[in-house]
């Protein structure tokens, strides 16, 4: 607008350009000023080519692959471990030359278990007492199995691989349950919730349907309709994969 006012004051036609007044100390207009301005305008208007090939959307989430196991409780887990220990004692008794069969008190142990298991409402005191009873029966049976194996040291190992695995698992179950029973807690590291699938771990999900799920934890990503399993672990510490790891 200032240029138009100056042109009208000097009587210069509108079609002509106003003369460029050089700044003080300079003889003439800056050389190639118009060419530089045109080049700058062309550079600004033309975008630079890009080599970024990223496109689409990436969805990341964590889930649990549920295992088909019964909901575990301390009392049920100890009762099942006690029953398996009694079965192993019967197996060792049939394979060896024993004068008398070791006592297991299985009828008394089962009766005490059913007295509480059939109740809809179980008090903490009654449950703590019942768990202690099953722990003592299981401890007695494990000691009996150890003594019977010591007498068969010269014989081939009497247990098949499956029975040997169960024998190893129920010893760990006894150790975990006794520690929790003495401390009056319900948590321990690498807690076993099923003696037939000892690798299954509880995963806290916080859902309305099931607060705790049992199985392996998966980190899944979805891109362009394809789902990929990025992490797979039985431990609850492993969760949703990071974006950097997925890409």
Tab-separated table of C-alpha atoms in Angstrom:
chain	number	residue	atom	x	y	z
A	1	UNK	CA	0.000	0.000	0.000
A	2	UNK	CA	2.904	2.370	0.697
A	3	UNK	CA	4.231	1.776	-2.826
A	4	UNK	CA	0.868	2.771	-4.376
A	5	UNK	CA	0.755	6.015	-2.344
A	6	UNK	CA	4.306	6.937	-3.399
A	7	UNK	CA	3.553	6.194	-7.062
A	8	UNK	CA	0.481	8.469	-7.000
A	9	UNK	CA	2.456	11.246	-5.313
A	10	UNK	CA	5.300	11.100	-7.889
A	11	UNK	CA	2.912	10.781	-10.869
A	12	UNK	CA	4.205	7.355	-11.883
A	13	UNK	CA	1.726	5.205	-13.839
A	14	UNK	CA	0.422	2.166	-11.982
A	15	UNK	CA	1.740	-0.250	-14.597
A	16	UNK	CA	5.328	0.800	-13.984
A	17	UNK	CA	7.321	-0.361	-11.044
A	18	UNK	CA	8.533	2.118	-8.496
A	19	UNK	CA	12.247	2.744	-8.558
A	20	UNK	CA	14.167	0.884	-5.955
A	21	UNK	CA	15.820	3.306	-3.572
A	22	UNK	CA	19.163	1.918	-2.422
A	23	UNK	CA	19.962	2.078	1.245
A	24	UNK	CA	22.483	4.654	2.483
A	25	UNK	CA	26.050	3.764	1.541
A	26	UNK	CA	25.055	1.665	-1.494
A	27	UNK	CA	25.253	2.986	-5.099
A	28	UNK	CA	22.547	0.856	-6.694
A	29	UNK	CA	19.921	-1.758	-6.032
A	30	UNK	CA	21.075	-5.152	-4.804
A	31	UNK	CA	21.965	-7.341	-7.795
A	32	UNK	CA	19.715	-10.243	-8.706
A	33	UNK	CA	17.279	-9.479	-5.863
A	34	UNK	CA	14.266	-10.464	-7.945
A	35	UNK	CA	15.898	-13.723	-9.097
A	36	UNK	CA	16.750	-14.698	-5.517
A	37	UNK	CA	13.211	-14.012	-4.346
A	38	UNK	CA	11.769	-16.126	-7.181
A	39	UNK	CA	14.124	-19.018	-6.357
A	40	UNK	CA	13.175	-18.874	-2.674
A	41	UNK	CA	9.476	-18.880	-3.511
A	42	UNK	CA	9.937	-21.886	-5.815
A	43	UNK	CA	11.877	-23.774	-3.107
A	44	UNK	CA	9.164	-23.149	-0.556
A	45	UNK	CA	6.350	-24.245	-2.841
A	46	UNK	CA	8.034	-27.500	-3.969
A	47	UNK	CA	8.063	-30.147	-1.143
A	48	UNK	CA	11.154	-32.297	-0.733
A	49	UNK	CA	10.781	-35.984	-1.624
A	50	UNK	CA	10.391	-38.303	1.408
A	51	UNK	CA	11.589	-41.883	1.892
A	52	UNK	CA	9.371	-42.723	4.923
A	53	UNK	CA	7.442	-45.913	4.134
A	54	UNK	CA	5.511	-46.158	7.410
A	55	UNK	CA	1.772	-46.369	6.996
A	56	UNK	CA	-1.316	-47.971	8.481
A	57	UNK	CA	-2.249	-48.553	12.126
A	58	UNK	CA	-0.677	-50.858	14.722
A	59	UNK	CA	-2.694	-52.216	17.650
A	60	UNK	CA	-0.968	-53.783	20.658
A	61	UNK	CA	-2.619	-55.642	23.534
A	62	UNK	CA	-1.975	-58.322	26.138
A	63	UNK	CA	-4.167	-61.359	26.800
A	64	UNK	CA	-4.096	-64.739	28.517
A	65	UNK	CA	-4.402	-68.182	26.930
A	66	UNK	CA	-6.637	-69.927	29.462
A	67	UNK	CA	-5.749	-73.446	30.552
A	68	UNK	CA	-8.492	-75.991	31.092
A	69	UNK	CA	-7.974	-76.540	34.815
A	70	UNK	CA	-10.303	-76.433	37.780
A	71	UNK	CA	-10.226	-73.302	39.881
A	72	UNK	CA	-7.468	-73.969	42.426
A	73	UNK	CA	-7.808	-73.533	46.165
A	74	UNK	CA	-5.265	-74.376	48.827
A	75	UNK	CA	-7.483	-77.027	50.381
A	76	UNK	CA	-8.314	-78.756	47.084
A	77	UNK	CA	-4.692	-78.681	45.962
A	78	UNK	CA	-3.518	-80.311	49.192
A	79	UNK	CA	-6.262	-82.912	49.047
A	80	UNK	CA	-5.273	-83.894	45.492
A	81	UNK	CA	-1.601	-84.020	46.469
A	82	UNK	CA	-2.445	-86.265	49.431
A	83	UNK	CA	-4.410	-88.637	47.190
A	84	UNK	CA	-1.500	-88.886	44.752
A	85	UNK	CA	0.917	-89.595	47.588
A	86	UNK	CA	-1.343	-92.426	48.761
A	87	UNK	CA	-1.377	-93.853	45.235
A	88	UNK	CA	2.439	-93.778	45.109
A	89	UNK	CA	2.620	-95.592	48.467
A	90	UNK	CA	0.296	-98.322	47.159
A	91	UNK	CA	2.479	-98.677	44.053
A	92	UNK	CA	5.675	-99.042	46.094
A	93	UNK	CA	4.014	-101.549	48.407
A	94	UNK	CA	3.074	-103.773	45.468
A	95	UNK	CA	6.585	-103.693	44.012
A	96	UNK	CA	8.480	-104.470	47.237
A	97	UNK	CA	8.508	-107.262	49.787
A	98	UNK	CA	6.984	-105.558	52.813
A	99	UNK	CA	5.745	-107.213	55.976
A	100	UNK	CA	2.981	-104.655	56.611
A	101	UNK	CA	1.493	-101.859	54.601
A	102	UNK	CA	2.346	-98.369	55.858
A	103	UNK	CA	-0.493	-96.395	57.445
A	104	UNK	CA	-1.836	-93.420	55.557
A	105	UNK	CA	-5.068	-92.560	57.463
A	106	UNK	CA	-6.724	-91.857	54.115
A	107	UNK	CA	-10.265	-92.374	55.388
A	108	UNK	CA	-9.817	-89.958	58.254
A	109	UNK	CA	-8.132	-87.414	55.987
A	110	UNK	CA	-10.910	-87.597	53.405
A	111	UNK	CA	-13.616	-87.293	56.050
A	112	UNK	CA	-11.996	-84.185	57.504
A	113	UNK	CA	-11.620	-82.689	54.034
A	114	UNK	CA	-15.287	-83.268	53.126
A	115	UNK	CA	-16.518	-81.787	56.396
A	116	UNK	CA	-15.280	-78.377	55.281
A	117	UNK	CA	-15.439	-78.742	51.490
A	118	UNK	CA	-19.223	-79.308	51.542
A	119	UNK	CA	-19.883	-76.103	53.461
A	120	UNK	CA	-20.959	-73.095	51.421
A	121	UNK	CA	-19.519	-70.628	53.887
A	122	UNK	CA	-16.105	-71.376	55.288
A	123	UNK	CA	-14.633	-69.293	58.075
A	124	UNK	CA	-10.962	-68.366	57.967
A	125	UNK	CA	-10.287	-70.184	61.188
A	126	UNK	CA	-11.892	-73.437	60.000
A	127	UNK	CA	-10.100	-73.211	56.657
A	128	UNK	CA	-6.742	-72.627	58.331
A	129	UNK	CA	-7.337	-75.647	60.570
A	130	UNK	CA	-8.322	-77.901	57.652
A	131	UNK	CA	-5.280	-76.878	55.623
A	132	UNK	CA	-3.047	-77.707	58.594
A	133	UNK	CA	-4.619	-81.161	58.855
A	134	UNK	CA	-4.036	-81.922	55.178
A	135	UNK	CA	-0.462	-80.652	55.447
A	136	UNK	CA	0.272	-83.085	58.269
A	137	UNK	CA	-1.185	-86.027	56.338
A	138	UNK	CA	0.812	-85.098	53.253
A	139	UNK	CA	4.014	-84.675	55.267
A	140	UNK	CA	3.555	-88.139	56.775
A	141	UNK	CA	2.995	-89.691	53.340
A	142	UNK	CA	6.039	-87.990	51.820
A	143	UNK	CA	8.174	-89.272	54.676
A	144	UNK	CA	6.816	-92.787	54.096
A	145	UNK	CA	7.601	-92.610	50.377
A	146	UNK	CA	11.153	-91.489	51.137
A	147	UNK	CA	11.715	-94.399	53.550
A	148	UNK	CA	10.311	-96.900	51.043
A	149	UNK	CA	12.553	-95.562	48.280
A	150	UNK	CA	15.587	-95.914	50.575
A	151	UNK	CA	14.831	-99.624	50.972
A	152	UNK	CA	14.608	-100.024	47.191
A	153	UNK	CA	17.913	-98.297	46.480
A	154	UNK	CA	19.398	-101.433	44.915
A	155	UNK	CA	16.367	-101.913	42.653
A	156	UNK	CA	15.657	-99.914	39.464
A	157	UNK	CA	13.821	-96.707	40.125
A	158	UNK	CA	10.213	-97.827	40.664
A	159	UNK	CA	8.423	-94.737	39.306
A	160	UNK	CA	7.551	-94.101	35.704
A	161	UNK	CA	8.408	-90.628	34.346
A	162	UNK	CA	4.869	-89.348	34.943
A	163	UNK	CA	4.773	-90.642	38.538
A	164	UNK	CA	8.259	-89.294	39.175
A	165	UNK	CA	7.122	-85.879	37.972
A	166	UNK	CA	4.049	-85.958	40.220
A	167	UNK	CA	6.217	-86.976	43.180
A	168	UNK	CA	8.503	-84.009	42.514
A	169	UNK	CA	5.543	-81.620	42.139
A	170	UNK	CA	3.739	-82.608	45.334
A	171	UNK	CA	6.939	-82.021	47.313
A	172	UNK	CA	7.062	-78.468	45.972
A	173	UNK	CA	3.353	-78.031	46.677
A	174	UNK	CA	3.909	-79.085	50.274
A	175	UNK	CA	6.790	-76.634	50.687
A	176	UNK	CA	4.808	-73.707	49.270
A	177	UNK	CA	1.605	-74.466	51.163
A	178	UNK	CA	3.391	-74.953	54.470
A	179	UNK	CA	5.210	-71.626	54.096
A	180	UNK	CA	1.953	-69.817	53.313
A	181	UNK	CA	0.123	-71.628	56.115
A	182	UNK	CA	2.712	-70.607	58.714
A	183	UNK	CA	2.807	-66.988	57.549
A	184	UNK	CA	-1.005	-66.887	57.057
A	185	UNK	CA	-0.742	-65.548	53.521
A	186	UNK	CA	-1.933	-66.719	50.111
A	187	UNK	CA	0.953	-65.565	47.933
A	188	UNK	CA	4.340	-67.022	47.091
A	189	UNK	CA	6.810	-66.924	44.221
A	190	UNK	CA	6.110	-69.322	41.311
A	191	UNK	CA	3.040	-70.702	43.020
A	192	UNK	CA	1.850	-74.085	41.702
A	193	UNK	CA	-1.896	-74.173	41.061
A	194	UNK	CA	-2.179	-77.591	39.387
A	195	UNK	CA	-0.062	-80.663	40.099
A	196	UNK	CA	-0.572	-82.040	36.575
A	197	UNK	CA	0.346	-78.733	34.879
A	198	UNK	CA	2.843	-77.140	37.281
A	199	UNK	CA	3.963	-74.584	34.692
A	200	UNK	CA	0.589	-72.787	34.789
A	201	UNK	CA	0.685	-69.518	36.712
A	202	UNK	CA	-2.113	-67.230	37.941
A	203	UNK	CA	-2.452	-63.961	36.008
A	204	UNK	CA	-4.408	-61.133	37.653
A	205	UNK	CA	-6.587	-59.518	34.951
A	206	UNK	CA	-9.056	-57.467	36.988
A	207	UNK	CA	-12.070	-58.368	34.844
A	208	UNK	CA	-15.628	-58.546	36.118
A	209	UNK	CA	-16.060	-62.069	34.795
A	210	UNK	CA	-12.823	-63.472	36.233
A	211	UNK	CA	-10.414	-61.454	38.353
A	212	UNK	CA	-7.688	-64.107	38.007
A	213	UNK	CA	-6.995	-66.236	34.932
A	214	UNK	CA	-4.648	-69.190	34.649
A	215	UNK	CA	-2.412	-69.708	31.638
A	216	UNK	CA	0.333	-68.180	29.527
A	217	UNK	CA	0.402	-64.420	28.989
A	218	UNK	CA	0.528	-63.271	25.356
A	219	UNK	CA	1.602	-59.959	23.846
A	220	UNK	CA	-0.263	-59.624	20.534
A	221	UNK	CA	-0.008	-56.989	17.795
A	222	UNK	CA	-2.512	-56.442	14.943
A	223	UNK	CA	-1.452	-54.794	11.679
A	224	UNK	CA	-3.209	-54.862	8.301
A	225	UNK	CA	-5.451	-57.689	9.469
A	226	UNK	CA	-2.570	-59.940	10.611
A	227	UNK	CA	-2.171	-60.848	14.293
A	228	UNK	CA	1.311	-61.659	15.573
A	229	UNK	CA	2.361	-63.091	18.940
A	230	UNK	CA	5.360	-61.036	20.042
A	231	UNK	CA	5.786	-62.291	23.630
A	232	UNK	CA	4.775	-65.583	25.250
A	233	UNK	CA	5.505	-66.329	28.882
A	234	UNK	CA	3.974	-68.080	31.855
A	235	UNK	CA	5.133	-65.371	34.250
A	236	UNK	CA	2.825	-62.515	35.126
A	237	UNK	CA	5.629	-59.934	34.939
A	238	UNK	CA	5.698	-60.168	31.138
A	239	UNK	CA	2.973	-57.946	29.743
A	240	UNK	CA	2.185	-55.945	26.643
A	241	UNK	CA	5.124	-55.602	24.211
A	242	UNK	CA	6.581	-52.171	23.604
A	243	UNK	CA	6.064	-50.366	20.302
A	244	UNK	CA	9.810	-50.310	19.610
A	245	UNK	CA	10.089	-54.078	20.085
A	246	UNK	CA	7.139	-54.738	17.764
A	247	UNK	CA	8.361	-52.464	14.974
